[in-house]
mmCIF file of C-alpha atoms in Angstrom:
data_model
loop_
_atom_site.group_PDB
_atom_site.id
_atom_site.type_symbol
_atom_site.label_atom_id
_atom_site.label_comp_id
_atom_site.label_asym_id
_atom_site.label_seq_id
_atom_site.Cartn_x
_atom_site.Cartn_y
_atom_site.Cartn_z
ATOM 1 C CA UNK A 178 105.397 189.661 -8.212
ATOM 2 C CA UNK A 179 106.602 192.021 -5.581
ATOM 3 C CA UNK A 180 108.715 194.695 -5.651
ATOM 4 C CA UNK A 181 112.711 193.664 -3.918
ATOM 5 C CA UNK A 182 112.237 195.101 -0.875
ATOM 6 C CA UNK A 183 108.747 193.530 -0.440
ATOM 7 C CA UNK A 184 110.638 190.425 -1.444
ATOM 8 C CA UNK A 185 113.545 190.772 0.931
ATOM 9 C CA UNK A 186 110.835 191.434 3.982
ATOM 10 C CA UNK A 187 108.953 188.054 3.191
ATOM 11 C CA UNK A 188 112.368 186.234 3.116
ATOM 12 C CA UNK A 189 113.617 188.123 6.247
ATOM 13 C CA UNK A 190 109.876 187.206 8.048
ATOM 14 C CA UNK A 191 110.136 183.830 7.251
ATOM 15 C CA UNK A 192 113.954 183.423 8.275
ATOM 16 C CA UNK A 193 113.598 185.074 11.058
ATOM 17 C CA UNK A 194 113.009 183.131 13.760
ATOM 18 C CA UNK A 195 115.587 180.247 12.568
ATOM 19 C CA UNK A 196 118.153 183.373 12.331
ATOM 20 C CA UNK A 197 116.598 184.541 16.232
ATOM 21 C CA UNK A 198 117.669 181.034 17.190
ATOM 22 C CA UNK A 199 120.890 180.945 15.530
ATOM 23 C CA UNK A 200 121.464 184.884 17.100
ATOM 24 C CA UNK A 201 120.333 183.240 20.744
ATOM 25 C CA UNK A 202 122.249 180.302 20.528
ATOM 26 C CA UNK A 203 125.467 181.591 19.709
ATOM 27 C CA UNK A 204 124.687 184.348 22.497
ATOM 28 C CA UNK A 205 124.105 181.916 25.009
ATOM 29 C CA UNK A 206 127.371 180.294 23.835
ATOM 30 C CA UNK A 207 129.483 183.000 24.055
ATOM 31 C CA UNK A 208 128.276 184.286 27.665
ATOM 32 C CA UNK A 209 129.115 180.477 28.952
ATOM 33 C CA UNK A 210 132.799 180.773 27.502
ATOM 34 C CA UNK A 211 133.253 184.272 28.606
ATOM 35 C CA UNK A 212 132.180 183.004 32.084
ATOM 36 C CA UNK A 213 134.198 179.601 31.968
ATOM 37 C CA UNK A 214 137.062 181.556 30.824
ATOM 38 C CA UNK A 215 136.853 184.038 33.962
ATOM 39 C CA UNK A 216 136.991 181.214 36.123
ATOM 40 C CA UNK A 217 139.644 179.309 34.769
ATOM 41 C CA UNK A 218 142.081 182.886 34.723
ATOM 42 C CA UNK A 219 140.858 183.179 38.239
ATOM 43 C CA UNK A 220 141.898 179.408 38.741
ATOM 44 C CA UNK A 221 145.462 180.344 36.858
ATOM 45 C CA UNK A 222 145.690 183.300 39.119
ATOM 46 C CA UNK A 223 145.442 181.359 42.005
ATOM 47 C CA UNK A 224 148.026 178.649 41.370
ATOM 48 C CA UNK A 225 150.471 181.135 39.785
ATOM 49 C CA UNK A 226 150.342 182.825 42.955
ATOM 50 C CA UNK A 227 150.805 179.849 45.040
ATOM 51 C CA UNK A 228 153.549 179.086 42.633
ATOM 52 C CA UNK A 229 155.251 182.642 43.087
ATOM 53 C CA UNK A 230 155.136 182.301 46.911
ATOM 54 C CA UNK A 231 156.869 179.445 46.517
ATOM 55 C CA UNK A 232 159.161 180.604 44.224
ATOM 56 C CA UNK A 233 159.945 183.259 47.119
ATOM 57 C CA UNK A 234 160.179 180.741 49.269
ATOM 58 C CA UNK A 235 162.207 178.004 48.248
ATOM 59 C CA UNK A 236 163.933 180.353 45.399
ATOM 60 C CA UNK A 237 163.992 179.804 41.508
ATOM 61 C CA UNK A 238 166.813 177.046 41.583
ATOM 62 C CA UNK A 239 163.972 174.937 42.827
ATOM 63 C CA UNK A 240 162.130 174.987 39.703
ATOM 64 C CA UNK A 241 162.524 174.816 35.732
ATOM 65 C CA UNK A 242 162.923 177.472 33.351
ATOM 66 C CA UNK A 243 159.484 176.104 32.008
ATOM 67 C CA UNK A 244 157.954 176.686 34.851
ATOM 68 C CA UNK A 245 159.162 179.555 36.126
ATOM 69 C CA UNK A 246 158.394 181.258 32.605
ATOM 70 C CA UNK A 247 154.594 179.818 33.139
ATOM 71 C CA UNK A 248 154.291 181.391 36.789
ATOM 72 C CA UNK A 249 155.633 184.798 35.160
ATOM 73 C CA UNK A 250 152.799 184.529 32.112
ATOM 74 C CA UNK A 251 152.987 184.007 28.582
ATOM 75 C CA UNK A 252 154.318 186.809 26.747
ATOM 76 C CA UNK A 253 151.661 188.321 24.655
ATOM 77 C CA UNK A 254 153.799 191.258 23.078
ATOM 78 C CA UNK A 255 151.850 193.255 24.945
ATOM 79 C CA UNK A 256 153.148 194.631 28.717
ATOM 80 C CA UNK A 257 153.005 191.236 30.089
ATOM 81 C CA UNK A 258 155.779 192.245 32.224
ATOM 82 C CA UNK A 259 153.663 195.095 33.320
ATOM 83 C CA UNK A 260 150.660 192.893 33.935
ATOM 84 C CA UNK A 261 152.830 190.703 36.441
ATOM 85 C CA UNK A 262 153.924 193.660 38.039
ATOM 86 C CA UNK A 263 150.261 194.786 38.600
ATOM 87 C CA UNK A 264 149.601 191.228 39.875
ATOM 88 C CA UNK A 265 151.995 191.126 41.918
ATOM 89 C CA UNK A 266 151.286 194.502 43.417
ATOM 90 C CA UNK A 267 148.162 193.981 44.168
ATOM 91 C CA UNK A 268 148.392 190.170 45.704
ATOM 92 C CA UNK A 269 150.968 191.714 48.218
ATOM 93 C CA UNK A 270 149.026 194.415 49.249
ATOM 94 C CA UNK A 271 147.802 193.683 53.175
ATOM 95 C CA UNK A 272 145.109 196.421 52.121
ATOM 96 C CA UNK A 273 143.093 197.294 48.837
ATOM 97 C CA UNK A 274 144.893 200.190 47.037
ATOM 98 C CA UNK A 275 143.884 202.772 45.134
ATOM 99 C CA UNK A 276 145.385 203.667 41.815
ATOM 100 C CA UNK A 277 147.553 206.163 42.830
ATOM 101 C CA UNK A 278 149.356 203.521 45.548
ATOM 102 C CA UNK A 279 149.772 201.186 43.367
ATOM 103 C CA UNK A 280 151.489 203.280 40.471
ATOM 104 C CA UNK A 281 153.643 204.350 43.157
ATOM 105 C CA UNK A 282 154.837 200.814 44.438
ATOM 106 C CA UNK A 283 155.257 199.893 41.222
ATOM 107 C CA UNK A 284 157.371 203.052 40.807
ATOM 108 C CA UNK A 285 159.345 201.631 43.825
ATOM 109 C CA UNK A 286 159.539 198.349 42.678
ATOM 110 C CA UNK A 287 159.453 198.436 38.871
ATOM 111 C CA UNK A 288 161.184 201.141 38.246
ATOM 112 C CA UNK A 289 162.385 199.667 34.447
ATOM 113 C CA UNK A 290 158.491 198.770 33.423
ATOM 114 C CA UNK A 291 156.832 201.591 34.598
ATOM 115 C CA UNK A 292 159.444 204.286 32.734
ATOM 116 C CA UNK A 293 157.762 202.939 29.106
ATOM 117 C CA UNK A 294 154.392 204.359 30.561
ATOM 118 C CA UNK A 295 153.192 208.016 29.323
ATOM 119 C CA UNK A 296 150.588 208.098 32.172
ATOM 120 C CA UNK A 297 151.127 205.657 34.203
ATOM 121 C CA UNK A 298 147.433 205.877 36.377
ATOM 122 C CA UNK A 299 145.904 204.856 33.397
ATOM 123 C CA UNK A 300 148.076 201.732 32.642
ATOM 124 C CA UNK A 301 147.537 200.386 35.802
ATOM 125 C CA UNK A 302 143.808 201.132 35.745
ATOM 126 C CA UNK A 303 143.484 199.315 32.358
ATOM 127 C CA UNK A 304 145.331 196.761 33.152
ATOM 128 C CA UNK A 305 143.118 196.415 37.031
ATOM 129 C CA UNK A 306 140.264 196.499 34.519
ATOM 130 C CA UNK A 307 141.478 193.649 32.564
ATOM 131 C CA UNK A 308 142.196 191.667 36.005
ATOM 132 C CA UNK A 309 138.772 192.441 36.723
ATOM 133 C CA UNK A 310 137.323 190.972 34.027
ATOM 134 C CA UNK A 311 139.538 187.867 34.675
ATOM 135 C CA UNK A 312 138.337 187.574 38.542
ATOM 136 C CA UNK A 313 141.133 187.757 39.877
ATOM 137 C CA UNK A 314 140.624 191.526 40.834
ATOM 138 C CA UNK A 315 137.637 193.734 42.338
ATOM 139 C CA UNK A 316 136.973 197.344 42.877
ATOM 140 C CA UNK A 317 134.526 198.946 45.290
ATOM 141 C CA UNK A 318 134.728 202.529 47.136
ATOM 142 C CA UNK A 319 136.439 203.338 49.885
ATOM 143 C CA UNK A 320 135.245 205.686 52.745
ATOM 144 C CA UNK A 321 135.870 208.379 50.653
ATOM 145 C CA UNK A 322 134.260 207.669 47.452
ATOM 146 C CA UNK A 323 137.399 206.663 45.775
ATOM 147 C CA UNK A 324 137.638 203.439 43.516
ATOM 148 C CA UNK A 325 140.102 200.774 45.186
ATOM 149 C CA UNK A 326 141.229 197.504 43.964
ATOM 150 C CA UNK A 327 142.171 194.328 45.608
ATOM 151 C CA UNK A 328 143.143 190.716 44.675
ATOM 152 C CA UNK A 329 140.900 188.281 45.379
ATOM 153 C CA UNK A 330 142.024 185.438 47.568
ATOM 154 C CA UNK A 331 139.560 182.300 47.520
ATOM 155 C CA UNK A 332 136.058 182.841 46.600
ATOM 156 C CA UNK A 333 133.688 180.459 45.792
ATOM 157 C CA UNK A 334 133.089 179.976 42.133
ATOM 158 C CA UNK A 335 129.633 181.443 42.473
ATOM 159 C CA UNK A 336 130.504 184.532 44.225
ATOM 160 C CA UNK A 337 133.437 184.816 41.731
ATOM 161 C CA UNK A 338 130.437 184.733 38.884
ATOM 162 C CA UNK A 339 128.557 187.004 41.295
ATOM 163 C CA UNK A 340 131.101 189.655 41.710
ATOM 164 C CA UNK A 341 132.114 189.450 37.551
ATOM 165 C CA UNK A 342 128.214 190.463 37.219
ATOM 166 C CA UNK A 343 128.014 192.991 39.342
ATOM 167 C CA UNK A 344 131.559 194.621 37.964
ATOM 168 C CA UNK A 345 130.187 194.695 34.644
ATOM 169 C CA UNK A 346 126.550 196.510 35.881
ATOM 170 C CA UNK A 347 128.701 198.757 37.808
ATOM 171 C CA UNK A 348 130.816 199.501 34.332
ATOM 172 C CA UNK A 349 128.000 200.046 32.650
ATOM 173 C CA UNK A 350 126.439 202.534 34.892
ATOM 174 C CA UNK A 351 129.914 204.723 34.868
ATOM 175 C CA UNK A 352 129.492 205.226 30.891
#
């Protein structure tokens, strides 16, 4: 008879590979949500923006309250409203903007959301981080070394995948 610890090492060899499997399983799992659910916010993205240009277009009397709470997002508790802003900031933009830009167009035109921010830079670069994440945002440097962001329009699934990859290598690397 061994002593416990020799004990708990023979059960932990023997379980070990059905708890690997288990580990791997559930791994692979997750990674295929986390990946379905980027495309489908990047799907969401791109139909609440159709939505919102036609919103603009046809105005709000065209469409339910329902609907028109759907196109704004669900409200989280969190700065939802500040999320839309950030959206909506950065789907209007002709250019990609850096942080500093876009904190002051939403300055310009969210005055009321973006007085409830201490330091404002940082909200919106969380919250481009987040959008990131979701697909419906990407980074890169300009000319001048500085990190810009930009809304992405229609990409392929794939490249959408492609581009979440390479976001999160490139997040790695800057820890």
């Amino acid at each position: 008879m061994g002593t416990i610890a020799t004990q708990n090492a023979a059960a932990d060899d023997s379980a070990s590979p059905h708890v690997l499997e288990v580990i791997r399983s559930a791994e692979r799992e997750l990674r295929e949500l986390l990946q379905k659910r980027g495309e489908i916010m990047r799907r969401i993205g791109n139909v609440r923006h159709l939505l919102s240009g036609l919103v603009s277009l046809f105005g709000e009397s065209a469409f339910d309250a329902q609907l028109l709470s759907a196109i704004e997002g669900g409200s989280s508790g969190r700065q939802s409203g500040f999320t839309r802003a950030c959206r909506i900031v950065l789907m209007e933009s002709s250019r990609p903007l850096r942080t500093r830009e876009a904190s002051e167009e939403l300055q310009r035109r969210f005055p009321e959301l973006v007085g409830r921010h201490k330091d404002l830079a940082a909200s919106v670069t969380t919250v481009f981080h987040r959008l990131t994440r979701y697909s419906e945002a990407r980074y890169f440097l300009d000319a001048h070394g500085v990190r810009v962001w930009e809304w992405i329009r229609e990409l392929e699934t794939k490249d959408a995948q492609q581009l979440a990859h390479e976001t999160e290598r490139s997040d790695q690397r800057e820890i």
